[in-house]
Short mmCIF file of C-alpha atoms and ligand atoms in Angstrom, two decimals:
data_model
loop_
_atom_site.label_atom_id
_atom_site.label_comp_id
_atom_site.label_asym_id
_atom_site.label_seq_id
_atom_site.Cartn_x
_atom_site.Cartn_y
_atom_site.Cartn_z
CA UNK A 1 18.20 -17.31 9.60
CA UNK A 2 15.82 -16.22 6.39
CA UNK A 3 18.00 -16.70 3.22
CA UNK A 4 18.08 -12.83 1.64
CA UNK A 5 17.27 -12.82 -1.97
CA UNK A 6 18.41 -10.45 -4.47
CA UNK A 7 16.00 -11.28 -7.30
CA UNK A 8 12.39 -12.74 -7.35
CA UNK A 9 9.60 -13.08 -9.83
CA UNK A 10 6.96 -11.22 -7.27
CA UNK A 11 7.73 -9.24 -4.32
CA UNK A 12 4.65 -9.45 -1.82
CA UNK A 13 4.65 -6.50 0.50
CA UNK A 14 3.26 -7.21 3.97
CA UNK A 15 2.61 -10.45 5.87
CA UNK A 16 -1.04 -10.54 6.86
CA UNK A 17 -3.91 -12.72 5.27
CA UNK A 18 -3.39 -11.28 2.16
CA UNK A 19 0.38 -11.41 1.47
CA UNK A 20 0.28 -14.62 2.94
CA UNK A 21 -2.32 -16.17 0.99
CA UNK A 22 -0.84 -14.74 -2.27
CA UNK A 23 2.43 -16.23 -1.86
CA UNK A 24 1.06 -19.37 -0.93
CA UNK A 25 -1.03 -19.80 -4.31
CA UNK A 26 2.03 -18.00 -6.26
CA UNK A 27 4.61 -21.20 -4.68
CA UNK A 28 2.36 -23.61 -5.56
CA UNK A 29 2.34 -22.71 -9.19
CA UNK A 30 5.92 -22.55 -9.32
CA UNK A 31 6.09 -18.38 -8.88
CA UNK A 32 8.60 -17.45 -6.95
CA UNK A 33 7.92 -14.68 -4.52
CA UNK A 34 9.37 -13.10 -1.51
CA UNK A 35 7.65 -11.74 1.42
CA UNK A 36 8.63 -8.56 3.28
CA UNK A 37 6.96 -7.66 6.68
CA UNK A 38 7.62 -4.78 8.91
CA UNK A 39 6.67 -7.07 12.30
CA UNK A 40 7.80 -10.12 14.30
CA UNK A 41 5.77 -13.42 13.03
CA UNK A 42 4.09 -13.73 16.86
CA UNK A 43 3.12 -9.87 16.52
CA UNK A 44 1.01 -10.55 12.85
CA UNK A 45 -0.74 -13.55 15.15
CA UNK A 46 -1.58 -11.95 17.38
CA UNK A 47 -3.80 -9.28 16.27
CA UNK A 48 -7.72 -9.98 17.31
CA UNK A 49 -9.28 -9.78 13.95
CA UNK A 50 -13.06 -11.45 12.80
CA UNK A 51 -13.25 -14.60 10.94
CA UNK A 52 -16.77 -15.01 9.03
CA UNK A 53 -15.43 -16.62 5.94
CA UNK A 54 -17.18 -16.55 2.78
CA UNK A 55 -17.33 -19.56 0.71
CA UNK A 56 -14.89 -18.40 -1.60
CA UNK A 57 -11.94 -17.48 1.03
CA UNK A 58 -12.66 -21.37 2.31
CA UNK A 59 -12.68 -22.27 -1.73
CA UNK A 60 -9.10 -19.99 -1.88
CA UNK A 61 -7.40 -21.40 1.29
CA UNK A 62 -8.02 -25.27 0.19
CA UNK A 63 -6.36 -24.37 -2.90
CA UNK A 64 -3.64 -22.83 -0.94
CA UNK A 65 -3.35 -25.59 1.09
CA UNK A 66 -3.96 -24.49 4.29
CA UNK A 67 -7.98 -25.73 4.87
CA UNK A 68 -7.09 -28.93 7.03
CA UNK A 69 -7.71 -26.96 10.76
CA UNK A 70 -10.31 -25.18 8.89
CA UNK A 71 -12.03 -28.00 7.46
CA UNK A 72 -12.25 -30.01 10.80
CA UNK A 73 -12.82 -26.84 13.34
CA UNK A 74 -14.37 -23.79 11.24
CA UNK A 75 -18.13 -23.42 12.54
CA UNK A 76 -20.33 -24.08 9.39
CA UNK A 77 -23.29 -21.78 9.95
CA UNK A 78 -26.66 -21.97 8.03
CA UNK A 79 -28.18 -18.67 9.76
CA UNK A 80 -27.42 -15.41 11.34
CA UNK A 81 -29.67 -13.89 14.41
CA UNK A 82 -31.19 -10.08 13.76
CA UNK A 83 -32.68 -8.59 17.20
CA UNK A 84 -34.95 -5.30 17.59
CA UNK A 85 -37.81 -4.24 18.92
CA UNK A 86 -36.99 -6.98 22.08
CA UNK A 87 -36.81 -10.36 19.15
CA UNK A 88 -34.74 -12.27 17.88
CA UNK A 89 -35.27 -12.48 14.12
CA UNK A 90 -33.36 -14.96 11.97
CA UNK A 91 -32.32 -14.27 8.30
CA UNK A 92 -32.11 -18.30 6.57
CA UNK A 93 -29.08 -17.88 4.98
CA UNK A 94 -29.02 -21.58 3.55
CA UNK A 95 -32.22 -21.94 2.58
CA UNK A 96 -32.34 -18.19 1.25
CA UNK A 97 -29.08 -19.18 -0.93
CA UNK A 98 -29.82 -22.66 -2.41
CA UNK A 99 -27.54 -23.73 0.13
CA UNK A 100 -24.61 -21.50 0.77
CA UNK A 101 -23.11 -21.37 4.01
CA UNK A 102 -20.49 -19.13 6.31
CA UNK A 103 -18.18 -20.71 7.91
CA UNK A 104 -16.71 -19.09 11.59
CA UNK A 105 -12.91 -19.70 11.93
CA UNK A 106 -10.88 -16.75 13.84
CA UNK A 107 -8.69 -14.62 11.23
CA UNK A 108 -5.46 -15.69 13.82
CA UNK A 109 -6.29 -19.63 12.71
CA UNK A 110 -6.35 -18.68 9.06
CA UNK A 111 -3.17 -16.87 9.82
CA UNK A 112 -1.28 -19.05 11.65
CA UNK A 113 -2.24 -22.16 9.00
CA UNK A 114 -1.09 -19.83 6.00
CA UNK A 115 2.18 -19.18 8.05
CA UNK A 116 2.51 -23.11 9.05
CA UNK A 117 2.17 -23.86 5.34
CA UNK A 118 4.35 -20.98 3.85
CA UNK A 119 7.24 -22.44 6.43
CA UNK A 120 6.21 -26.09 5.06
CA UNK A 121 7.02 -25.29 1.53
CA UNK A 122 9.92 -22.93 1.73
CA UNK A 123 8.66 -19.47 1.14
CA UNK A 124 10.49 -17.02 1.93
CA UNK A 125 9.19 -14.38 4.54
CA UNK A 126 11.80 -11.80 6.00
CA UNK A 127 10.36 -10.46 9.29
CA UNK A 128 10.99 -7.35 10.55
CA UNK A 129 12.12 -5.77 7.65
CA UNK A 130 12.27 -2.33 8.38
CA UNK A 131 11.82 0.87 6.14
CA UNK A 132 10.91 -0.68 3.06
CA UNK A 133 10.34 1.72 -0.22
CA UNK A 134 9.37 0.61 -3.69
CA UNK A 135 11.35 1.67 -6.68
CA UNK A 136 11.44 1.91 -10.34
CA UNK A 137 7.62 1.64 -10.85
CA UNK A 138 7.25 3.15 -13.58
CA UNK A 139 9.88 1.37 -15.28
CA UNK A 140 9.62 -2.40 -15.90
CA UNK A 141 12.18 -3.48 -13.60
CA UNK A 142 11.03 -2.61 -10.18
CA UNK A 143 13.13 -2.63 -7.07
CA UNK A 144 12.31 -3.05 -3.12
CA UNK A 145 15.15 -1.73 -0.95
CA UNK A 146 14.60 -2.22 3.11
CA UNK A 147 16.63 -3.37 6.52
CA UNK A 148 16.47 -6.22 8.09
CA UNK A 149 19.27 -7.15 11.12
CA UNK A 150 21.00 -4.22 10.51
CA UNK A 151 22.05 -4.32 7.21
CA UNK A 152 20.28 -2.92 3.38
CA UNK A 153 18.77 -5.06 1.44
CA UNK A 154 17.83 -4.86 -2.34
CA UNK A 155 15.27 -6.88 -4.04
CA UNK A 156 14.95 -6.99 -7.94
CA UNK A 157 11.45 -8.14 -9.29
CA UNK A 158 8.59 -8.62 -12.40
CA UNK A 159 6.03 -7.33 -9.85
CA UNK A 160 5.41 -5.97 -6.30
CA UNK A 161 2.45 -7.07 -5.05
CA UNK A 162 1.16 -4.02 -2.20
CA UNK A 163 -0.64 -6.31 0.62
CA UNK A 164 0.74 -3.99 3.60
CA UNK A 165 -2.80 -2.94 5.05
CA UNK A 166 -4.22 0.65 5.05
CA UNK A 167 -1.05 2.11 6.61
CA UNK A 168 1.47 0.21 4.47
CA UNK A 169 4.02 1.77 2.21
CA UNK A 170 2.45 0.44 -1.32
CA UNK A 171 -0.22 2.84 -1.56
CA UNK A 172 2.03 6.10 -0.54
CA UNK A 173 4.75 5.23 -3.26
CA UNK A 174 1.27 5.90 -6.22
CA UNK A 175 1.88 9.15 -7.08
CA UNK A 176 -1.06 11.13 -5.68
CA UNK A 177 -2.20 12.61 -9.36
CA UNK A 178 -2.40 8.97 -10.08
CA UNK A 179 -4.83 7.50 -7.43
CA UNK A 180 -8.30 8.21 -6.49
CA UNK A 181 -9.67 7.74 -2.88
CA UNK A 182 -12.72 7.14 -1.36
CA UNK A 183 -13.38 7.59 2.52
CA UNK A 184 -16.66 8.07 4.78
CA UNK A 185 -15.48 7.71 8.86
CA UNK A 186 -18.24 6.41 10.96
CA UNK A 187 -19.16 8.73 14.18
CA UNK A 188 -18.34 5.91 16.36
CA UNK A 189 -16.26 2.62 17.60
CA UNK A 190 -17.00 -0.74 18.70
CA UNK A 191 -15.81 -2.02 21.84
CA UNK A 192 -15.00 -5.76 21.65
CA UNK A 193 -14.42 -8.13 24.58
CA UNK A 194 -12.61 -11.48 24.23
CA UNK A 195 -13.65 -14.40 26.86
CA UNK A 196 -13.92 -18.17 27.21
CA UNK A 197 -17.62 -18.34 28.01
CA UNK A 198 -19.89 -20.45 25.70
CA UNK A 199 -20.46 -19.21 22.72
CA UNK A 200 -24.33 -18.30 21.16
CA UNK A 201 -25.36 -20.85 18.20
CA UNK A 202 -25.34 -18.08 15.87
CA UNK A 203 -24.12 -14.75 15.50
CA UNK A 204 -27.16 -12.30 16.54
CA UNK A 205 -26.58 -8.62 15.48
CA UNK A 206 -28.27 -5.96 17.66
CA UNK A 207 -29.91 -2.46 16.80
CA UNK A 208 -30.90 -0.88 20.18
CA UNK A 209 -31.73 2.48 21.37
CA UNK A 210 -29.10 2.28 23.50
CA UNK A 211 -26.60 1.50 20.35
CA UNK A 212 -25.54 -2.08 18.34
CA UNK A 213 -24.44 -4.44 19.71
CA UNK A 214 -22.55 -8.05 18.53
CA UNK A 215 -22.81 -11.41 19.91
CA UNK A 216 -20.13 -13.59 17.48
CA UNK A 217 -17.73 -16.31 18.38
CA UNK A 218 -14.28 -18.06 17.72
CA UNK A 219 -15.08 -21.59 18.60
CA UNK A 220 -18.03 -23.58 20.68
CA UNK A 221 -16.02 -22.21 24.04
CA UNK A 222 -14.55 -18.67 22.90
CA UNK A 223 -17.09 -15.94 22.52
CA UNK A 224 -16.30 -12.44 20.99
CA UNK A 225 -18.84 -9.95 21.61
CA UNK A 226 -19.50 -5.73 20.77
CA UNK A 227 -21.31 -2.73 21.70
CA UNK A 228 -21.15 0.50 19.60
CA UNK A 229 -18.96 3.30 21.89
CA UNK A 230 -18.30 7.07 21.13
CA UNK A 231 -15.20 6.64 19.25
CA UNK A 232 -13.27 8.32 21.15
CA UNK A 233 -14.40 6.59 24.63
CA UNK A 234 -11.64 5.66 27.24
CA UNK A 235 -11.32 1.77 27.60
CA UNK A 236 -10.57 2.05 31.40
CA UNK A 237 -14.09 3.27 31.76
CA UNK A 238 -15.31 -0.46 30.64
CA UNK A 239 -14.68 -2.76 33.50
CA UNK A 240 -15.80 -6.21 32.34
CA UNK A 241 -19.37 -5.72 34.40
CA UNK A 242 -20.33 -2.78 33.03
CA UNK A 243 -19.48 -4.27 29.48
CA UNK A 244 -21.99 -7.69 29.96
CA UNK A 245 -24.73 -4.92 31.87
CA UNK A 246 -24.54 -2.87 27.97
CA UNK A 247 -24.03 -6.07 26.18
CA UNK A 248 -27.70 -7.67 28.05
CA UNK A 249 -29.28 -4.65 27.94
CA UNK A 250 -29.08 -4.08 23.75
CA UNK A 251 -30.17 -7.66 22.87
CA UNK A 252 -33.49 -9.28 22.94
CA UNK A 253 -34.52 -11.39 26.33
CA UNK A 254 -33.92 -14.65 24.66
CA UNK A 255 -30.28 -13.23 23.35
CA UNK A 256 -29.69 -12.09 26.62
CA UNK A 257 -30.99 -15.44 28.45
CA UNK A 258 -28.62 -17.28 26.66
CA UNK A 259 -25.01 -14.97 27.28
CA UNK A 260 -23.05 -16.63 29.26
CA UNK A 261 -20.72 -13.58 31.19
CA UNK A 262 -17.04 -14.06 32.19
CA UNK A 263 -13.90 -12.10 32.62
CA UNK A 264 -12.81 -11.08 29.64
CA UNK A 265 -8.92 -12.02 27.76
CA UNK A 266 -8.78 -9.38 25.37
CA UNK A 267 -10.85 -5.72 25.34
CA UNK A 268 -10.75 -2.98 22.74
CA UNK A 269 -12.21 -0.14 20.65
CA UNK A 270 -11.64 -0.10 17.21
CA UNK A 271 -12.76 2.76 14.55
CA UNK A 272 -15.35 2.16 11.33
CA UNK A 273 -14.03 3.47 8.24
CA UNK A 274 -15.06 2.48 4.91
CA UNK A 275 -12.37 3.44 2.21
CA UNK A 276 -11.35 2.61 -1.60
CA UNK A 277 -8.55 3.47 -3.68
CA UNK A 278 -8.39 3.07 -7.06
CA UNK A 279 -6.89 2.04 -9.40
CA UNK A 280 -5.06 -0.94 -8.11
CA UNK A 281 -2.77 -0.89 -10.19
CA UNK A 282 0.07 1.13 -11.08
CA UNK A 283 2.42 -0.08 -13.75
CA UNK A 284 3.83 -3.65 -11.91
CA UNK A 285 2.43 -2.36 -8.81
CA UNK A 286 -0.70 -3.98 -7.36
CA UNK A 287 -2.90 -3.31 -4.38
CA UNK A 288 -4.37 -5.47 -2.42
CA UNK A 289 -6.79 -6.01 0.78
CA UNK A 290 -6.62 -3.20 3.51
CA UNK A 291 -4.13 -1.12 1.14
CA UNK A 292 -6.71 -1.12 -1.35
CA UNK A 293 -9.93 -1.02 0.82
CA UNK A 294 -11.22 -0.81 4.16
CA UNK A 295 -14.97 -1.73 5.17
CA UNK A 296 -16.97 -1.26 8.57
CA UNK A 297 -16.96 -4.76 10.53
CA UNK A 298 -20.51 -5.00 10.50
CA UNK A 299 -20.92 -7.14 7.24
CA UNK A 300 -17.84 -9.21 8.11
CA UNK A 301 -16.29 -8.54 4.90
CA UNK A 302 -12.49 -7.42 5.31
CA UNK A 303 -10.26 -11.02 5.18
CA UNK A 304 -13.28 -11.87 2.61
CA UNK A 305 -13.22 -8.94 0.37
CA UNK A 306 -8.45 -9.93 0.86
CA UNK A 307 -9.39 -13.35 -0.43
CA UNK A 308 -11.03 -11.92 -3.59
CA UNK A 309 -8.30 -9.47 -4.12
CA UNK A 310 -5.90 -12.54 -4.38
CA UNK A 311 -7.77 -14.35 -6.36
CA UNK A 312 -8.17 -11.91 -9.53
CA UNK A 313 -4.30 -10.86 -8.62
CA UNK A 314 -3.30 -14.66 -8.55
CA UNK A 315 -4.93 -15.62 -12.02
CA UNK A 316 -3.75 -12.97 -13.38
CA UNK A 317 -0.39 -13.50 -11.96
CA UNK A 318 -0.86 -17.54 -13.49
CA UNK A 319 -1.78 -16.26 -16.91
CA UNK A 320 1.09 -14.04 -16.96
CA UNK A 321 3.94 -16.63 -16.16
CA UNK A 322 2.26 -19.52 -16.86
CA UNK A 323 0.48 -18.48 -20.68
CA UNK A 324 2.33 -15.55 -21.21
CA UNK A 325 -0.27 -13.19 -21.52
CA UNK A 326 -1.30 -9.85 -19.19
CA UNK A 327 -5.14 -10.26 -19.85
CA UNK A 328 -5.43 -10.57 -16.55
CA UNK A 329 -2.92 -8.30 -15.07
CA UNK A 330 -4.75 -5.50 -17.71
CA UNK A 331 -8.24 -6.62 -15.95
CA UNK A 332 -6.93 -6.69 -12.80
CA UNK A 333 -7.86 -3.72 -11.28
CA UNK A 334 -11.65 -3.29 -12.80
CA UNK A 335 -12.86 -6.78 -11.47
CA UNK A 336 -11.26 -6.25 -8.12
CA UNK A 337 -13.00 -3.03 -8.13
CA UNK A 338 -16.41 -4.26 -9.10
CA UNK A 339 -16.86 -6.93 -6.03
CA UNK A 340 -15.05 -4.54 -3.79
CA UNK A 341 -17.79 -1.46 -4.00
CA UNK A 342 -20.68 -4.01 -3.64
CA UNK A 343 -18.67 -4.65 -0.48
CA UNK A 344 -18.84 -1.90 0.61
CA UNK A 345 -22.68 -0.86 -0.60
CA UNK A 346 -23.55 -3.83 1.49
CA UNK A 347 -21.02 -2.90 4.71
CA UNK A 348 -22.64 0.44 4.36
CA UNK A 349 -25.62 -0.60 4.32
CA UNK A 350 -25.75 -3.36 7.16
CA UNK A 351 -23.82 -0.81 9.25
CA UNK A 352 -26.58 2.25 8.89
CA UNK A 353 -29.55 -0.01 9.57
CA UNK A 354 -28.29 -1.29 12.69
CA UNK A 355 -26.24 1.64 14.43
CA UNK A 356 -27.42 5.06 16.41
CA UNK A 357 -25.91 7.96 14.86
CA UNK A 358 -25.64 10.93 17.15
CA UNK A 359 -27.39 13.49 14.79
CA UNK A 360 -29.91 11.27 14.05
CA UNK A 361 -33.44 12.46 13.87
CA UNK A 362 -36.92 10.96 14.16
CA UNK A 363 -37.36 10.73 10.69
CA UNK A 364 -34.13 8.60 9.87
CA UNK A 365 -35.18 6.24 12.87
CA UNK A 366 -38.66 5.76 11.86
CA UNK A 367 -36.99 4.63 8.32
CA UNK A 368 -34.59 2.47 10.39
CA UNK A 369 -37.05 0.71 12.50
CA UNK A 370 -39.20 0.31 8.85
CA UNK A 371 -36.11 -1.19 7.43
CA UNK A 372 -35.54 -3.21 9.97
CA UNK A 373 -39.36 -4.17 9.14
CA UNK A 374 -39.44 -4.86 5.93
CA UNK A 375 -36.38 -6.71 6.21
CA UNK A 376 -38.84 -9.37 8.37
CA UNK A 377 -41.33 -9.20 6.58
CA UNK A 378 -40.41 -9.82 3.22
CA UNK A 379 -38.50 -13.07 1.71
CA UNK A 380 -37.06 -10.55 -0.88
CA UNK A 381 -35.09 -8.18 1.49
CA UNK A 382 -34.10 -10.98 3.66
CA UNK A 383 -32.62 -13.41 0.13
CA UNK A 384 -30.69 -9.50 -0.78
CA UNK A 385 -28.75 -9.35 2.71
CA UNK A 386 -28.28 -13.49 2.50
CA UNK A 387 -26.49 -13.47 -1.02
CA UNK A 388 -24.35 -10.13 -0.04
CA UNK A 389 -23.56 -11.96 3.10
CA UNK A 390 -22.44 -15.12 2.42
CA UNK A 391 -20.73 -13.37 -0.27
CA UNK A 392 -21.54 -12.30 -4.31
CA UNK A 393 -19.58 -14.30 -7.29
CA UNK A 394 -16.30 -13.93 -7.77
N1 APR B 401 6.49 -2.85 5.19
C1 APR B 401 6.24 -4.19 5.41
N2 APR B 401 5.11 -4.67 5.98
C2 APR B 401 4.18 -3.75 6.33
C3 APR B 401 4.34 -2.36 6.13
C4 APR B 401 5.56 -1.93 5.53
N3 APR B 401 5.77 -0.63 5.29
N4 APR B 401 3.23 -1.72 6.59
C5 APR B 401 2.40 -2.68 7.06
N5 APR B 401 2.96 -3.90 6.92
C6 APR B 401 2.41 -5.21 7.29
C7 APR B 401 1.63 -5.18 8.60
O1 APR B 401 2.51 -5.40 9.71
C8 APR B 401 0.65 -6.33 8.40
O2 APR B 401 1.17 -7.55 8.92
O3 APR B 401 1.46 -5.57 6.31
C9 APR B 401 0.49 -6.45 6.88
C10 APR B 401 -0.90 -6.02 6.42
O4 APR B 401 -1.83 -6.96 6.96
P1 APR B 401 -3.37 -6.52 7.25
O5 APR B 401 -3.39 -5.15 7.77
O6 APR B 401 -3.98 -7.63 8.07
O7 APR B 401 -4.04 -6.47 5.83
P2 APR B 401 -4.42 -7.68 4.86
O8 APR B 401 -3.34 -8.72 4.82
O9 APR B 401 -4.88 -7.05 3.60
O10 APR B 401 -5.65 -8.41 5.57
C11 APR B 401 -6.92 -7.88 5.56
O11 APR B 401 -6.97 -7.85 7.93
O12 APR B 401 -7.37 -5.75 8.84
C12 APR B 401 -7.93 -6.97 8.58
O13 APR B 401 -10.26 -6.63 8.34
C13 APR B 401 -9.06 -6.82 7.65
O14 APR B 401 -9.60 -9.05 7.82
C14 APR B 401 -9.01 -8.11 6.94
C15 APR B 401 -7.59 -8.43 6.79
C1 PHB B 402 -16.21 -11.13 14.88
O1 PHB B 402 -16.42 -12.32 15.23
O2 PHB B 402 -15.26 -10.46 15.32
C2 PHB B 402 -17.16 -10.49 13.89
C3 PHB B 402 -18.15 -11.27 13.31
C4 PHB B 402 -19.02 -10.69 12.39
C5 PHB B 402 -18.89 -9.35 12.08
C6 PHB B 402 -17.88 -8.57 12.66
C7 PHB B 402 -17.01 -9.14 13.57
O3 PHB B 402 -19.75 -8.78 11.19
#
């Protein structure tokens, strides 16, 4: 049975990568911290979610703790395929960074080892805790009231940090005269398919007359592949051969030579969005990861873009018990800000030169397909995608 609190230094808000991580750097430091979550622990694992991890997020989870499985399974990868125009292209990424790397470990792994160690060293995570509002924010004694097994709880705190996701609570409780937002929805989905079949050596991403497509992995034997759908196109129209006929048909022969089909374990369409909020920070309330920001999957930067997020939120957390001082807390919100919107420039970005839009005309694909040409032609273009990808200073 989770022991109920009734005081804590920080209450976290939400149980995902971000929550997680956060309480995991705030224990070790001595910080106490509680963490609410609306959903069963099995439910958080077992969302599908990407797992191209910047150096940084590795850099944040060994600090948490939790790089072990990571360490001795993530797939260190020096390159990243580009196909169009029927070849495969590949963008150095090492040699184009001095070095850097990405390293491919599924978002569930980095979950599950963040909940393993949370367990490990006591923190305290109340599942299911139902209808949770935030209170007193403007005040310096803030208060989380929500249910869990039936009963109210009541959770005194210095600070609540707002790690729910895009639909969480934390955002909602701003006042609306008090928050900016930020939103462009993408005219389409991408329809993902789950299967043990060998994966590709690298990821290879697609642009195609017939739409993008994604050829990405979760270990040597789990592949996770895409293909850009209508948004609002019906899933039971996608039987798992007419998903590999797409897939084959959008990448380059020597892509397609190497795709090994298979029935697939887990299918879906998911939305692009890219959205910011700002600021993200509201008296003692922080935001952080989806409930601050959302970005398109195509530059792989959501758990990355969490990871930063935590990081300035963390510091400043350490200054302010540890050194007693809120420079960081002040700064919070502006240095968060400043790597998020490059984040999204660059998830923009990747996600307009390799998608069909439906209005599109033959001016904006000629510009594409020069893009797309430049990119390959110049050392320049291909070092600017390279340092966005494997992630800018924090
Ligand atoms: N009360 C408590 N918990 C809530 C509430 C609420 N009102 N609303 C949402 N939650 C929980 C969700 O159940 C979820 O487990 O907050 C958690 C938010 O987790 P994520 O949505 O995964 O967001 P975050 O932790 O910031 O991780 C960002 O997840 O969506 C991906 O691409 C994104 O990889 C990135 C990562
Ligand atoms: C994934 O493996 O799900 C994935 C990888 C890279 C992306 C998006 C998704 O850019």
């Amino acid at each position: 049975m989770t022991p109920i609190k009734s005081r804590t230094q920080v209450a976290i808000i939400g149980g995902g990568p971000s929550g997680l991580l956060l309480g995991q750097l705030l224990q070790r430091q001595g910080i106490d911290n509680v963490i609410l979550e609306a959903r069963s622990g099995d439910y958080v694992l077992g969302r599908i979610r990407a797992g191209v991890l910047e150096e940084i997020t590795v850099r944040k989870l060994r600090e948490a703790g939790c790089a072990a499985r990571l360490e001795a399974e993530g797939l260190v990868h020096h390159g990243t395929g580009i196909s169009f125009g029927g070849t495969l292209h590949r963008i150095d990424i090492h040699a184009l960074t001095a070095g850097k790397v990405v390293t491919v470990y599924g978002q569930t792994e980095v979950t599950r080892d963040l909940m393993y160690a949370r367990a490990q060293s006591g923190g305290i995570t109340a599942y299911e805790a139902s209808d949770v509002a935030l209170h007193d924010l403007q005040g310096s004694a803030p208060r989380v009231t929500y249910q869990q097994g039936g009963q109210r709880h009541e959770l005194a705190c210095d600070f609540i940090a707002g790690c729910d996701g895009y639909h969480g609570v934390s955002r909602r409780s701003i006042p609306a005269q008090s928050l900016r937002t930020y939103e462009r929805v993408y005219p389409f989905g991408w329809l993902g398919v789950l299967a043990d079949v060998p994966a590709l050596p690298e990821l290879v991403y697609a642009n195609h007359e017939r739409g993008f497509a994604l050829c990405s992995m979760r270990s040597p034997t789990r592949s996770r592949y895409y293909v850009q759908c209508p948004v609002d196109e019906d899933l039971s129209a996608w039987p798992d051969s007419r998903f590999w006929d797409e897939l084959l048909q959008r990448v380059d022969p020597l892509t397609a030579s190497r795709i090994v089909t298979g029935p697939s374990i887990e299918k879906s369409i998911a939305p692009l969005r890219s959205f910011v909020a700002e600021p993200l920070r509201y008296n003692r309330l922080f935001l952080v990861g989806d409930a601050a920001h959302i970005v398109p999957p195509t530059g792989a930067k959501g758990l990355n873009l969490a990871a930063s997020d935590v990081h300035y939120l963390s510091e400043a957390l350490f200054e302010q018990y540890l050194e007693r001082s809120m420079a960081g807390i002040e700064d919070y919100s502006r240095k968060a800000l400043s790597r998020i919107w490059k984040a999204e420039r660059f998830s923009w970005w990747m996600t307009s030169l390799l998608h069909r839009f439906p209005e599109q005309d033959s001016f904006s694909l000629a510009l594409q397909r020069a893009e797309l040409d430049y990119l390959m032609s110049s050392e320049t273009a291909q070092r600017l995608l390279a340092e966005n990808y494997v992630g800018l200073p924090v």
